C-alpha cells in the first residue's frame, strides 16, 4: 500500500518555447520508455497495485507531441520531484537543463491536473480545440501502462482528463469549424453540396498543396476526384498515392484502429472516393463535368480562363460550379468570377473563414473551462476520499470477520436457511454501518477533524486489535 | 368547456414560444442540447395542438377554422407540422427558427383574439368540407414553406457570391439542402392540393344534389377560385417535373419558387377581390340586393332548406 502522493508536471510547449527548444525537448517513444523505466521502473504487484521506486516515484507519464513535451509525475509526498526528474532525464541522455529553464513551466497538485484536463480538451493547443491531442494523450497513457501501472493519482487524473476532453468536445463547439486551409476548402464546398459523395471534384495541379487539399476532400468522401496536370506522369503518381492512402485509411477504419487525421469517413457501399487522371488537354471537359474545381498549379499565368468556364457552364444546366483557387499566383482568371452560377474563392476567403471559426471557438472557452472545473471538482472529491479508503477497508474487513463468526455460530445451532437469513441480515447491517461511517468521515468540517475520526476508527478496529 | 379552452389558449402560445426559443438557441449556438431538444419540443407541440384542436372540434361539433382567430391557430399548426415533416425527411434543423417564429406569431394572434363560440358557417359541420379545408390549408402552407426555403437559398447564394461568411454562412444548411427543402415542400404541397381539389369537387356535387336545381347552378366547377387553384397546381407540377426530368436546379429553380409563390398570392388576392362567390364562409353576410342570389354558401344552404320546407 502506498502512502499520500503528490502530482507534478513539467511542460515545454508552444506557449513558452520556440520550435527549436521544443525539438530538443522532444522525447520519442523509446526515450520515454527509458525514462519511465529509470524513474518508475517498478511493475505493479500481483494485485495491480503500483509500488514506489527507491527514490519515491510512483509513476511517470511522458507526453511528447510536436507542440509540447510534458512529463507527469506522481511521487510520495515529500519527495523532491524536480531532483528526481532531473536525475531521470540525465540518466536517459535527455537535456535535463531544458526542462528546468525559462522555457519550461512547472505545476503541481490540482494545478497540474487542471493543466492536464485543459491539454486533453485542446484548450492549450496551438489551434484551439484541435482533436488530435486527445489521441496523443491516450497513446502516451497506453505506453505508460505497458511499462508500469500508473499510480492512483495519475491514473485518476488521466481518466478524468479523457472524460473532460470528451465532454468539452461534445458539449461545446470548441472543435467545430475548419482551422486549416485545406479543411476550410472542404467546409466551403459543403456550403454548396450536402453530400460530397454525389459530386465530382477536379484537382488542377499535382503539387504538395493540391495533394493535401485532395486528401481532405477524399477524407470527406468526395464522389470522384480527377487529377489534371501538365505532366500526366505526376498526376498518375499522385493519384496512385491517394488511392493507396485511401485504401489503407478505409482498412484501418474497418479494423477499428485509431483513424488518423485523414482517415476517410465510412463508405460501406464503396460509392465514393474514385480517383482518376486526365491529360491537360481535356481540362475544359473536366470542368464541365465537375462540381468542385481545386486549382493549385505553380503556373505564373492563369490556367482557368473565362472562355473555358463559359463553355463548361453552358453544359451544366444551371448547376453551380465551385472554383477554389489556392495557388499563388492565382490560377483562375479574375473575369471568371463574373460568369453566372460560378463561385470563385481564393486563399483570402479561406483565411476569412478560418479566422471566423477561431473566433467562434474562442467564444466557447468559458463553457469549456466550466466543464473542466466541474471535472476538477470530481477529482478533488476523489482526492479527499482517498485517505479514508484504507481505514474503511480495515473496518469493513473487521465487520465481515465478525459476521462470518456469528453466522458460523448460528449454522451450528440452526438450519442452513436460518443461517442464510442471518447472513443476509448482517450483510445489510454492515452496509448501513459502513455507509454511515463513510458519510461521517467525508463530512468532517476540517482535515484535522477527519484525521481524528480516522485515528479513532483505526484505534478501535485496527487489525492487530482483533481477537 | 370554457375552462379547458382557456387553458389551451394560454398553453399553446407558451409551447410555441418554447419551440421557437429552442430553435433560436440552436441557430445562434448550435448547442448539442438544443439540437437534441428542438425536434422533440416541436413534436410535442404538434401533438398537443392536434389534441387541442380535435377537442375543440368535438366540443363545438365543427371544424375549428371558422373564425379568423381559429384560422390563425390552425395555420400555426399546419406550418409547424409541415415543417416538422420536411425537417425529419431532410435532416436539417437550422432553418427552424424562421418557421417556428411565424408559427408562434400566428398562434399568439389566434389565441389572443379567440372567442369561445364564434358565429361560423354551418358547412364546417360537414366532414367532407372539413377534410377539403384541412387539405387546402396544408397544401398552401407547404407552398409557403417552399417560398421561405427558396428565399433562404437566394440569400445564402448571394452571400456566397459576395464572399460574406457571417452567421448565416456558418449555421445555415448547404444550398443543396435548402433546395431539397424547397422542392420537398412542393412535393408535399402538390398532392395535398390535388387531393383537396378533388375532394372539393366531390363535396360540391354532393352539396348540389342536396339543393334545388336553381341553387345548384351556383356551385360551378368554373368558379374562378377553383380554376385558379387548378392553374396553381399545374404550375407547381410543371416545376416539379422540370426539376425531376429537365434538370431545373440551383438559383433558377429557387427564383421560380419565389416567383410562383408571389404569383399565387397575387392571383388569389385578385380572384377573391373580384369574384367573391361561394368560397366565403361567413354566416352573417347580407344577401346581395342586386343579383338576388345568396353571397355565401351558408346562406345558400339556409335558403335551400327554407325552400324545401
XYZ file of C-alpha atoms in Angstrom:
776
model
C 0.000 0.000 0.000
C 1.414 3.409 -0.877
C 1.089 6.468 1.292
C -0.086 10.002 0.374
C 1.151 11.107 -3.027
C 1.522 14.325 -4.975
C 1.236 15.079 -8.692
C 3.672 17.186 -10.695
C 4.083 18.234 -14.313
C 6.930 19.871 -16.189
C 5.879 21.262 -19.528
C 7.675 22.687 -22.531
C 5.058 23.797 -25.020
C 4.364 26.195 -27.881
C 3.342 28.926 -25.457
C 6.642 29.139 -23.632
C 9.198 27.654 -26.016
C 10.187 28.239 -29.637
C 10.254 25.383 -32.127
C 13.989 24.661 -31.741
C 13.592 24.256 -27.964
C 10.568 22.008 -28.444
C 12.565 19.939 -30.930
C 15.357 19.442 -28.384
C 12.905 18.578 -25.617
C 11.040 16.013 -27.723
C 11.022 12.519 -26.251
C 10.472 9.762 -28.766
C 8.640 6.639 -27.531
C 11.911 4.757 -26.890
C 13.344 7.526 -24.758
C 10.006 7.990 -22.995
C 10.053 4.273 -22.167
C 13.599 4.554 -20.847
C 12.575 7.479 -18.656
C 9.656 5.503 -17.281
C 11.982 2.607 -16.520
C 14.552 4.899 -14.913
C 12.064 6.738 -12.716
C 9.224 4.335 -12.117
C 10.774 1.089 -13.096
C 8.549 -0.936 -10.848
C 5.817 -3.039 -12.285
C 2.627 -3.417 -10.316
C 2.363 -6.319 -7.904
C 0.040 -9.253 -8.474
C -2.924 -7.139 -7.273
C -2.106 -4.439 -9.835
C -1.152 -2.080 -7.038
C 1.854 0.027 -8.015
C 4.717 0.472 -5.637
C 7.115 3.361 -5.337
C 10.652 3.160 -6.638
C 13.530 3.532 -4.274
C 13.560 7.267 -4.960
C 9.901 7.792 -4.051
C 8.487 7.902 -7.556
C 5.238 6.040 -8.058
C 4.689 6.617 -11.729
C 5.684 8.812 -14.638
C 3.870 9.532 -17.900
C 5.755 11.489 -20.576
C 3.646 13.125 -23.312
C 5.544 14.335 -26.355
C 3.931 15.844 -29.455
C 5.151 18.409 -31.958
C 3.850 21.270 -29.861
C 4.575 20.049 -26.361
C 6.679 17.751 -24.231
C 5.282 17.221 -20.779
C 6.281 14.865 -18.014
C 3.634 13.951 -15.463
C 4.922 12.520 -12.200
C 3.296 11.002 -9.174
C 5.609 10.810 -6.160
C 5.352 10.017 -2.485
C 4.517 13.199 -0.624
C 7.666 14.945 0.484
C 9.792 13.596 -2.369
C 11.749 16.199 -4.328
C 10.081 15.656 -7.693
C 12.331 18.155 -9.508
C 15.500 16.492 -8.378
C 14.060 13.108 -9.227
C 13.124 14.215 -12.728
C 16.444 15.909 -13.360
C 18.271 12.680 -12.418
C 15.949 10.588 -14.552
C 16.312 12.792 -17.616
C 20.088 12.852 -17.259
C 20.093 9.078 -16.936
C 18.346 8.603 -20.295
C 20.527 11.176 -22.041
C 17.871 13.883 -22.410
C 18.673 17.559 -21.966
C 17.589 17.858 -18.340
C 18.516 21.540 -18.066
C 15.982 22.376 -20.758
C 13.185 21.181 -18.513
C 14.364 23.490 -15.766
C 14.996 26.519 -17.976
C 12.780 29.560 -18.555
C 11.097 27.604 -21.390
C 9.571 25.110 -19.000
C 6.673 25.535 -16.616
C 6.159 23.505 -13.510
C 2.818 22.826 -11.867
C 1.768 20.590 -9.069
C -1.274 19.246 -7.289
C -4.606 20.421 -8.586
C -2.938 22.922 -10.935
C -1.133 20.071 -12.663
C -4.408 18.192 -13.039
C -6.183 21.297 -14.353
C -3.420 21.690 -16.925
C -3.769 18.062 -17.987
C -7.541 18.457 -18.377
C -7.060 21.615 -20.459
C -4.490 19.886 -22.662
C -6.840 16.964 -23.189
C -9.683 19.295 -24.158
C -7.463 21.075 -26.683
C -7.594 24.361 -24.774
C -3.807 24.515 -24.602
C -3.333 23.605 -28.252
C -1.961 25.954 -30.873
C -5.248 25.568 -32.793
C -7.807 25.895 -30.043
C -9.927 22.769 -29.671
C -7.911 20.601 -32.077
C -8.836 16.952 -31.539
C -5.526 15.141 -32.181
C -4.135 15.891 -28.725
C -6.710 13.610 -27.129
C -5.474 10.614 -29.155
C -1.857 11.575 -28.429
C -2.561 11.659 -24.681
C -4.232 8.270 -24.902
C -1.211 6.872 -26.744
C 1.098 8.227 -24.037
C -1.082 6.753 -21.313
C -1.210 3.398 -23.100
C 2.557 3.371 -23.455
C 2.957 4.190 -19.768
C 0.581 1.405 -18.765
C 2.541 -1.075 -20.825
C 5.602 -0.221 -18.703
C 4.178 0.108 -15.242
C 0.840 0.539 -13.565
C 0.275 4.287 -13.069
C -0.197 5.424 -9.501
C -3.763 6.030 -8.300
C -3.449 9.796 -8.653
C -2.103 9.818 -12.212
C -4.479 7.077 -13.280
C -7.447 9.010 -11.961
C -6.134 12.284 -13.413
C -5.675 10.830 -16.901
C -9.065 9.116 -16.858
C -10.607 12.399 -15.741
C -8.703 14.216 -18.492
C -10.093 11.891 -21.160
C -13.588 12.397 -19.781
C -13.152 16.174 -19.594
C -11.815 16.252 -23.168
C -14.726 14.224 -24.440
C -17.246 16.392 -22.603
C -15.707 19.600 -23.885
C -15.800 18.312 -27.455
C -19.361 17.044 -27.271
C -20.926 19.723 -25.093
C -19.304 22.749 -26.716
C -18.433 23.777 -30.272
C -14.766 24.197 -29.465
C -13.701 21.695 -32.135
C -16.178 22.812 -34.772
C -15.156 24.708 -37.890
C -12.118 24.435 -40.091
C -8.862 25.967 -38.898
C -6.662 24.827 -41.777
C -6.746 25.976 -45.402
C -7.431 22.505 -46.770
C -10.226 21.824 -44.310
C -11.685 25.307 -44.847
C -11.860 24.425 -48.548
C -13.946 21.361 -47.692
C -16.120 23.402 -45.337
C -16.749 25.934 -48.064
C -17.610 23.206 -50.566
C -20.081 21.788 -48.081
C -21.990 25.066 -48.124
C -22.843 24.201 -51.701
C -23.162 20.450 -51.577
C -24.674 18.397 -48.820
C -23.130 15.034 -49.618
C -19.803 15.338 -51.385
C -20.135 11.693 -52.359
C -22.679 12.676 -55.013
C -20.280 15.169 -56.574
C -17.190 15.304 -58.695
C -14.053 17.329 -57.998
C -11.203 18.208 -60.319
C -7.766 18.852 -58.909
C -5.780 21.065 -61.256
C -2.098 20.571 -60.432
C -0.417 17.677 -58.700
C 1.794 19.501 -56.206
C 2.034 19.248 -52.435
C -0.741 21.781 -51.689
C -3.056 20.109 -54.174
C -2.308 16.719 -52.654
C -3.204 17.972 -49.181
C -6.453 19.555 -50.361
C -7.319 16.393 -52.289
C -6.696 14.294 -49.158
C -9.168 16.418 -47.208
C -11.797 16.078 -49.926
C -11.228 12.323 -50.018
C -11.474 12.196 -46.236
C -14.934 13.740 -46.618
C -15.814 11.187 -49.277
C -15.899 13.226 -52.450
C -17.575 11.057 -55.077
C -14.981 11.366 -57.850
C -11.651 13.115 -57.909
C -9.968 13.762 -61.228
C -6.363 14.912 -61.235
C -5.440 17.094 -64.219
C -1.827 18.131 -64.547
C 0.509 19.312 -67.261
C 2.692 16.318 -66.559
C 0.486 13.236 -66.800
C 3.128 11.163 -65.012
C 2.987 13.381 -61.916
C -0.811 13.248 -61.965
C -0.717 9.450 -62.103
C 1.813 9.277 -59.266
C -0.365 11.485 -57.059
C -3.494 9.508 -57.983
C -1.733 6.230 -57.072
C -0.587 7.657 -53.744
C -4.073 8.937 -52.946
C -5.647 5.590 -53.890
C -3.198 3.698 -51.678
C -3.732 6.080 -48.767
C -7.490 5.878 -49.091
C -7.426 2.098 -49.168
C -5.140 1.997 -46.135
C -7.353 4.532 -44.359
C -10.518 2.538 -45.048
C -8.848 -0.712 -43.952
C -7.660 0.955 -40.785
C -11.131 2.294 -40.121
C -12.673 -1.129 -40.678
C -10.172 -2.601 -38.234
C -11.296 -0.047 -35.651
C -7.815 1.331 -35.289
C -7.475 4.928 -34.246
C -8.205 6.678 -37.510
C -5.521 9.150 -38.390
C -6.056 12.735 -39.425
C -7.077 11.827 -42.920
C -8.849 8.552 -42.280
C -11.890 8.682 -44.570
C -15.442 8.731 -43.320
C -17.169 5.325 -43.562
C -18.180 4.387 -47.081
C -19.837 0.988 -46.775
C -21.135 0.934 -50.346
C -17.796 1.986 -51.820
C -19.507 4.665 -53.917
C -17.151 7.480 -53.028
C -13.511 8.356 -53.414
C -12.972 7.226 -57.010
C -9.734 8.725 -58.314
C -8.889 9.212 -61.982
C -6.405 11.119 -64.113
C -6.895 13.251 -67.231
C -4.395 14.871 -69.536
C -4.067 18.648 -69.537
C -5.718 18.949 -72.968
C -9.022 17.689 -71.520
C -9.204 20.328 -68.781
C -12.247 22.070 -70.334
C -14.170 18.762 -70.474
C -13.205 18.056 -66.890
C -14.506 21.489 -65.819
C -17.887 20.808 -67.431
C -18.297 17.540 -65.550
C -17.075 18.769 -62.170
C -18.912 20.473 -59.315
C -15.762 21.467 -57.447
C -12.535 22.726 -59.005
C -9.410 22.866 -56.841
C -6.688 24.742 -58.607
C -3.202 24.537 -57.158
C -0.711 24.741 -60.004
C 2.561 26.626 -59.865
C 1.796 28.401 -63.157
C 2.723 32.070 -63.394
C -0.271 32.904 -65.616
C -3.958 31.970 -65.065
C -4.759 28.485 -66.381
C -8.539 28.577 -65.917
C -9.789 31.137 -68.385
C -13.256 32.701 -68.894
C -13.906 31.035 -72.272
C -13.138 27.589 -70.829
C -15.514 28.187 -67.917
C -18.243 29.624 -70.144
C -18.055 26.506 -72.312
C -18.370 24.382 -69.178
C -21.281 26.423 -67.778
C -23.249 26.003 -70.993
C -23.308 22.247 -70.350
C -24.228 22.418 -66.646
C -27.999 23.218 -66.798
C -27.766 25.898 -64.139
C -25.893 23.799 -61.595
C -23.447 25.955 -59.605
C -19.715 25.423 -60.106
C -17.477 25.983 -57.131
C -13.918 27.009 -58.018
C -11.288 27.193 -55.325
C -8.049 28.818 -56.313
C -5.380 28.125 -53.699
C -2.435 28.815 -55.956
C -0.065 31.764 -55.661
C -0.018 33.422 -58.160
C -3.671 32.789 -58.913
C -4.702 30.128 -61.410
C -8.186 31.449 -62.133
C -8.603 34.480 -64.344
C -10.373 37.299 -62.418
C -13.099 37.577 -65.100
C -14.270 34.047 -64.304
C -15.930 35.457 -61.155
C -18.331 37.444 -63.356
C -19.782 34.372 -65.055
C -23.228 33.369 -63.772
C -23.529 30.391 -61.393
C -19.774 30.362 -60.846
C -18.445 30.829 -57.352
C -14.728 31.530 -57.132
C -12.842 31.650 -53.874
C -9.201 32.241 -53.055
C -6.805 31.973 -50.155
C -8.029 35.242 -48.624
C -11.553 33.844 -48.429
C -10.342 30.678 -46.749
C -8.359 32.751 -44.282
C -11.509 34.743 -43.523
C -13.366 31.505 -42.763
C -10.536 30.246 -40.543
C -10.399 33.499 -38.561
C -14.173 33.401 -38.119
C -14.014 29.817 -36.881
C -11.175 30.571 -34.479
C -13.145 33.473 -33.043
C -16.189 31.215 -32.674
C -14.024 28.619 -30.911
C -12.634 31.262 -28.564
C -16.215 32.162 -27.707
C -16.675 28.625 -26.403
C -13.797 28.900 -23.923
C -15.841 29.914 -20.849
C -18.167 26.950 -21.353
C -15.210 24.587 -21.834
C -13.458 25.932 -18.747
C -16.664 25.442 -16.778
C -16.687 21.766 -17.763
C -13.050 21.419 -16.727
C -13.782 22.964 -13.340
C -16.684 20.503 -12.950
C -14.403 17.576 -13.648
C -11.752 19.024 -11.333
C -14.284 19.118 -8.509
C -14.915 15.451 -9.152
C -11.184 14.774 -8.954
C -10.932 16.816 -5.769
C -13.739 14.797 -4.183
C -11.930 11.611 -5.095
C -8.717 13.042 -3.646
C -10.483 13.890 -0.405
C -11.838 10.374 -0.109
C -8.620 8.583 -0.932
C -7.222 8.886 2.610
C -10.262 7.310 4.226
C -10.314 4.255 1.968
C -7.658 2.096 3.736
C -9.259 2.650 7.151
C -12.745 1.970 5.826
C -11.446 -1.201 4.170
C -9.986 -2.355 7.500
C -13.216 -1.534 9.271
C -15.180 -3.455 6.676
C -12.872 -6.456 6.978
C -13.338 -6.400 10.736
C -17.132 -6.328 10.437
C -17.122 -9.072 7.767
C -14.974 -11.201 10.045
C -17.405 -10.695 12.944
C -20.341 -11.521 10.687
C -18.744 -14.750 9.462
C -18.141 -15.847 13.029
C -21.728 -15.101 14.050
C -23.141 -16.885 11.002
C -20.894 -19.883 11.710
C -22.186 -19.979 15.238
C -25.825 -19.846 14.078
C -25.187 -22.536 11.480
C -24.076 -24.934 14.233
C -27.262 -24.391 16.216
C -29.838 -23.778 13.483
C -30.735 -24.901 9.976
C -28.921 -23.601 6.871
C -31.940 -21.471 5.945
C -31.821 -19.659 9.253
C -28.055 -19.173 8.901
C -28.519 -17.770 5.394
C -31.184 -15.369 6.665
C -28.881 -14.196 9.453
C -26.080 -13.798 6.911
C -28.252 -11.605 4.704
C -29.448 -9.583 7.641
C -25.918 -8.952 8.932
C -24.778 -8.039 5.426
C -27.399 -5.324 5.352
C -26.338 -4.232 8.802
C -22.684 -3.914 7.693
C -23.716 -1.942 4.641
C -25.635 0.543 6.754
C -22.897 0.900 9.355
C -20.252 1.415 6.657
C -22.401 3.867 4.762
C -22.973 5.944 7.879
C -19.287 5.836 8.827
C -18.066 6.869 5.357
C -20.532 9.729 5.191
C -19.470 10.946 8.664
C -15.813 10.812 7.637
C -16.493 12.614 4.366
C -18.482 15.329 6.074
C -15.766 16.243 8.516
C -15.508 20.025 8.691
C -11.708 20.169 8.706
C -8.799 17.966 7.717
C -7.802 17.675 11.372
C -11.274 16.561 12.373
C -11.221 13.894 9.664
C -7.798 12.677 10.735
C -9.004 12.489 14.315
C -12.049 10.463 13.268
C -9.892 8.172 11.167
C -7.466 7.694 14.016
C -10.325 6.800 16.366
C -11.674 4.290 13.876
C -8.224 2.796 13.338
C -7.587 2.588 17.083
C -10.850 0.780 17.717
C -10.862 -1.555 14.724
C -7.223 -1.882 13.703
C -6.336 -5.431 12.547
C -3.882 -6.074 15.392
C -6.633 -5.430 17.928
C -8.895 -8.107 16.539
C -9.431 -11.119 18.681
C -65.517 23.629 -21.699
C -64.689 27.303 -21.258
C -62.041 26.429 -18.678
C -60.452 23.886 -20.978
C -60.381 26.307 -23.904
C -58.919 28.992 -21.689
C -56.142 26.637 -20.615
C -55.381 25.809 -24.260
C -55.427 29.496 -25.099
C -52.582 30.098 -22.667
C -50.766 26.792 -23.117
C -50.443 26.820 -26.899
C -48.569 30.124 -27.317
C -46.284 29.069 -24.468
C -45.460 25.778 -26.150
C -44.805 27.508 -29.467
C -42.638 30.062 -27.699
C -40.544 27.295 -26.142
C -40.131 25.648 -29.551
C -39.137 28.935 -31.151
C -36.706 29.672 -28.309
C -35.052 26.278 -28.735
C -34.657 26.775 -32.486
C -33.194 30.244 -31.952
C -30.809 28.777 -29.380
C -29.827 26.153 -31.939
C -29.285 28.708 -34.695
C -27.112 31.016 -32.632
C -25.077 28.434 -30.727
C -25.579 25.100 -32.498
C -25.561 23.642 -28.999
C -25.964 19.842 -28.967
C -28.679 20.049 -26.305
C -30.660 22.476 -28.457
C -30.140 20.170 -31.438
C -31.473 17.250 -29.428
C -34.419 19.086 -27.914
C -35.791 21.253 -30.706
C -37.404 18.487 -32.786
C -38.774 16.802 -29.673
C -40.349 20.028 -28.442
C -41.801 20.678 -31.888
C -43.274 17.170 -31.974
C -44.785 17.553 -28.520
C -46.279 20.894 -29.554
C -47.764 19.458 -32.735
C -49.277 16.548 -30.808
C -50.633 18.829 -28.086
C -52.044 21.287 -30.596
C -53.655 18.479 -32.600
C -55.280 17.124 -29.439
C -56.366 20.634 -28.520
C -57.837 21.278 -31.982
C -59.573 17.898 -32.038
C -61.021 18.535 -28.579
C -62.238 21.938 -29.660
C -63.749 20.371 -32.777
C -65.560 17.737 -30.700
C -66.803 20.293 -28.194
C -68.045 22.713 -30.889
C -69.142 19.897 -33.199
C -67.471 21.549 -36.194
C -64.099 22.166 -37.771
C -62.457 24.846 -35.631
C -61.417 27.010 -38.562
C -64.420 29.288 -38.903
C -63.316 32.459 -37.179
C -60.106 34.311 -38.162
C -58.585 33.551 -34.755
C -59.277 29.849 -35.211
C -57.825 30.003 -38.697
C -54.593 31.547 -37.395
C -54.237 28.756 -34.820
C -54.874 26.126 -37.488
C -52.335 27.840 -39.748
C -49.722 27.710 -36.980
C -50.342 24.005 -36.511
C -50.204 23.308 -40.245
C -46.996 25.280 -40.579
C -45.218 23.548 -37.699
C -46.434 20.088 -38.692
C -45.435 20.550 -42.346
C -42.053 21.943 -41.355
C -41.501 19.040 -38.989
C -42.133 16.520 -41.764
C -39.621 18.316 -44.010
C -37.067 18.639 -41.217
C -37.250 14.957 -40.359
C -37.052 13.932 -44.020
C -34.165 16.213 -44.952
C -32.471 16.140 -41.517
C -31.760 19.863 -41.439
C -32.769 21.805 -38.354
C -31.124 25.181 -38.703
C -33.946 26.855 -40.610
C -36.458 26.035 -37.877
C -36.169 29.370 -36.117
C -37.901 31.112 -39.034
C -40.826 28.728 -39.375
C -41.374 28.298 -35.658
C -41.207 32.065 -35.225
C -44.003 32.521 -37.740
C -45.989 29.699 -36.148
C -45.632 31.355 -32.763
C -46.833 34.658 -34.202
C -49.913 33.015 -35.721
C -50.817 31.031 -32.631
C -50.283 34.092 -30.454
C -52.612 36.207 -32.586
C -55.079 33.324 -32.798
C -55.124 32.789 -29.043
C -55.230 36.465 -28.194
C -58.309 37.120 -30.311
C -60.118 33.830 -29.968
C -63.691 33.637 -28.690
C -65.290 30.555 -27.210
C -68.089 30.209 -29.788
C -67.746 32.483 -32.798
C -70.539 32.599 -35.348
C -69.439 30.412 -38.198
C -70.722 28.692 -41.276
C -72.809 25.512 -40.812
C -70.655 23.928 -43.564
C -67.915 23.477 -41.002
C -70.046 20.694 -39.506
C -69.756 18.768 -42.757
C -66.913 16.171 -42.689
C -66.383 16.402 -46.464
C -65.906 20.114 -46.343
C -63.753 19.842 -43.215
C -61.366 17.415 -44.949
C -61.239 19.665 -48.039
C -60.459 22.744 -45.938
C -57.745 20.973 -43.919
C -56.069 19.675 -47.082
C -56.154 23.123 -48.690
C -54.615 24.636 -45.579
C -51.766 22.105 -45.504
C -51.201 22.391 -49.264
C -50.817 26.165 -49.241
C -48.732 26.009 -46.070
C -46.330 23.662 -47.859
C -46.145 26.090 -50.803
C -45.397 28.931 -48.377
C -42.594 26.926 -46.792
C -41.199 26.238 -50.244
C -41.076 30.011 -50.761
C -39.368 30.513 -47.399
C -36.647 27.943 -48.113
C -36.159 29.316 -51.631
C -35.678 32.795 -50.138
C -33.084 31.415 -47.729
C -31.368 29.745 -50.675
C -31.209 33.006 -52.585
C -29.896 34.915 -49.562
C -27.152 32.346 -48.898
C -26.363 32.214 -52.599
C -25.943 35.981 -52.614
C -23.743 35.894 -49.522
C -21.502 33.255 -51.069
C -21.311 35.220 -54.271
C -20.220 38.282 -52.269
C -17.827 36.225 -50.142
C -19.637 37.106 -46.902
C -19.021 34.428 -44.281
C -21.302 35.534 -41.464
C -23.655 33.704 -39.126
C -25.950 32.555 -41.918
C -22.961 31.035 -43.712
C -21.864 29.206 -40.570
C -25.290 27.984 -39.460
C -27.483 27.527 -42.479
C -27.611 24.220 -44.322
C -25.918 23.939 -47.707
C -27.505 25.396 -50.835
C -28.255 21.857 -51.936
C -30.161 21.106 -48.723
C -32.117 24.360 -48.905
C -33.086 23.499 -52.446
C -34.128 19.997 -51.379
C -36.235 21.524 -48.588
C -37.905 23.921 -51.009
C -38.574 21.214 -53.585
C -39.589 18.792 -50.801
C -42.214 21.283 -49.611
C -43.630 21.500 -53.129
C -43.617 17.702 -53.342
C -45.811 17.696 -50.249
C -47.994 20.566 -51.379
C -48.836 19.326 -54.882
C -50.533 16.030 -53.912
C -52.265 17.740 -50.996
C -53.636 20.448 -53.293
C -54.692 17.854 -55.838
C -56.466 15.802 -53.170
C -58.131 18.879 -51.735
C -59.387 19.987 -55.155
C -60.745 16.530 -55.946
C -62.416 16.336 -52.543
C -63.774 19.853 -53.003
C -65.353 18.838 -56.316
C -66.911 15.721 -54.824
C -68.241 17.695 -51.909
C -69.611 20.365 -54.247
C -71.539 17.793 -56.325
C -72.807 16.158 -53.174
C -73.990 19.550 -51.953
C -75.604 20.276 -55.333
C -77.599 17.042 -55.037
C -78.969 18.265 -51.741
C -80.135 21.601 -53.190
C -82.743 22.548 -55.768
C -81.551 22.989 -59.351
C -81.659 26.785 -59.313
C -79.406 26.896 -56.322
C -77.207 24.058 -57.542
C -76.285 26.025 -60.622
C -74.387 28.384 -58.295
C -71.990 25.581 -57.418
C -69.948 25.583 -60.542
C -66.556 23.935 -61.179
C -65.849 27.025 -63.290
C -65.705 29.168 -60.190
C -62.609 31.409 -60.646
C -61.188 30.321 -57.299
C -61.337 26.710 -58.282
C -59.907 27.436 -61.702
C -57.022 29.434 -60.293
C -56.299 26.606 -57.850
C -56.034 24.180 -60.760
C -53.708 26.589 -62.557
C -51.539 26.826 -59.412
C -51.481 23.058 -59.167
C -50.474 22.814 -62.806
C -47.740 25.428 -62.399
C -46.170 23.725 -59.392
C -46.470 20.303 -61.066
C -44.607 21.616 -64.119
C -41.910 22.951 -61.789
C -41.585 19.578 -60.119
C -41.400 17.751 -63.428
C -38.783 20.202 -64.688
C -36.751 19.633 -61.555
C -37.076 15.863 -61.886
C -36.624 15.372 -65.611
C -35.189 18.543 -67.130
C -32.556 19.255 -64.529
C -34.025 22.551 -63.322
C -31.756 23.232 -60.381
C -29.942 25.884 -58.436
C -30.672 29.581 -58.445
C -33.083 29.372 -61.371
C -35.264 26.786 -59.617
C -35.363 28.814 -56.412
C -36.203 32.039 -58.221
C -39.052 30.133 -59.841
C -40.276 29.008 -56.406
C -40.276 32.607 -55.155
C -41.985 33.936 -58.282
C -44.551 31.120 -58.131
C -45.434 31.989 -54.566
C -45.860 35.684 -55.308
C -47.984 34.767 -58.324
C -50.185 32.530 -56.164
C -50.672 35.230 -53.551
C -51.408 37.930 -56.136
C -53.714 35.731 -58.213
C -55.638 34.570 -55.147
C -55.899 38.133 -53.886
C -57.259 39.369 -57.197
C -59.698 36.494 -57.593
C -61.022 36.876 -54.057
C -61.398 40.589 -54.592
C -63.147 40.475 -57.954
C -65.073 37.222 -57.670
C -66.468 36.872 -54.124
C -68.596 33.779 -54.559
C -69.414 30.645 -52.586
C -65.919 30.256 -51.140
C -66.884 32.753 -48.477
C -67.961 31.026 -45.291
C -69.169 33.823 -43.037
C -72.711 33.081 -41.891
C -73.905 36.612 -41.318
C -73.326 38.241 -44.697
C -76.225 40.127 -46.355
C -77.833 38.679 -49.438
C -76.933 40.691 -52.488
C -79.809 43.008 -53.319
C -78.730 43.364 -56.915
C -78.425 39.798 -58.027
C -80.931 38.252 -55.700
C -78.512 35.400 -55.164
C -77.068 34.462 -51.846
C -73.484 35.646 -51.411
C -72.346 32.832 -49.214
C -72.728 29.114 -49.310
C -74.200 29.181 -45.829
C -76.923 31.486 -46.934
C -77.461 29.330 -49.973
C -77.915 26.238 -47.821
C -80.217 28.047 -45.424
C -82.364 29.313 -48.311
C -82.446 25.865 -49.812
C -83.679 24.380 -46.549
C -86.314 27.115 -46.342
C -87.440 26.380 -49.895
C -87.696 22.685 -49.059
C -89.985 23.452 -46.133
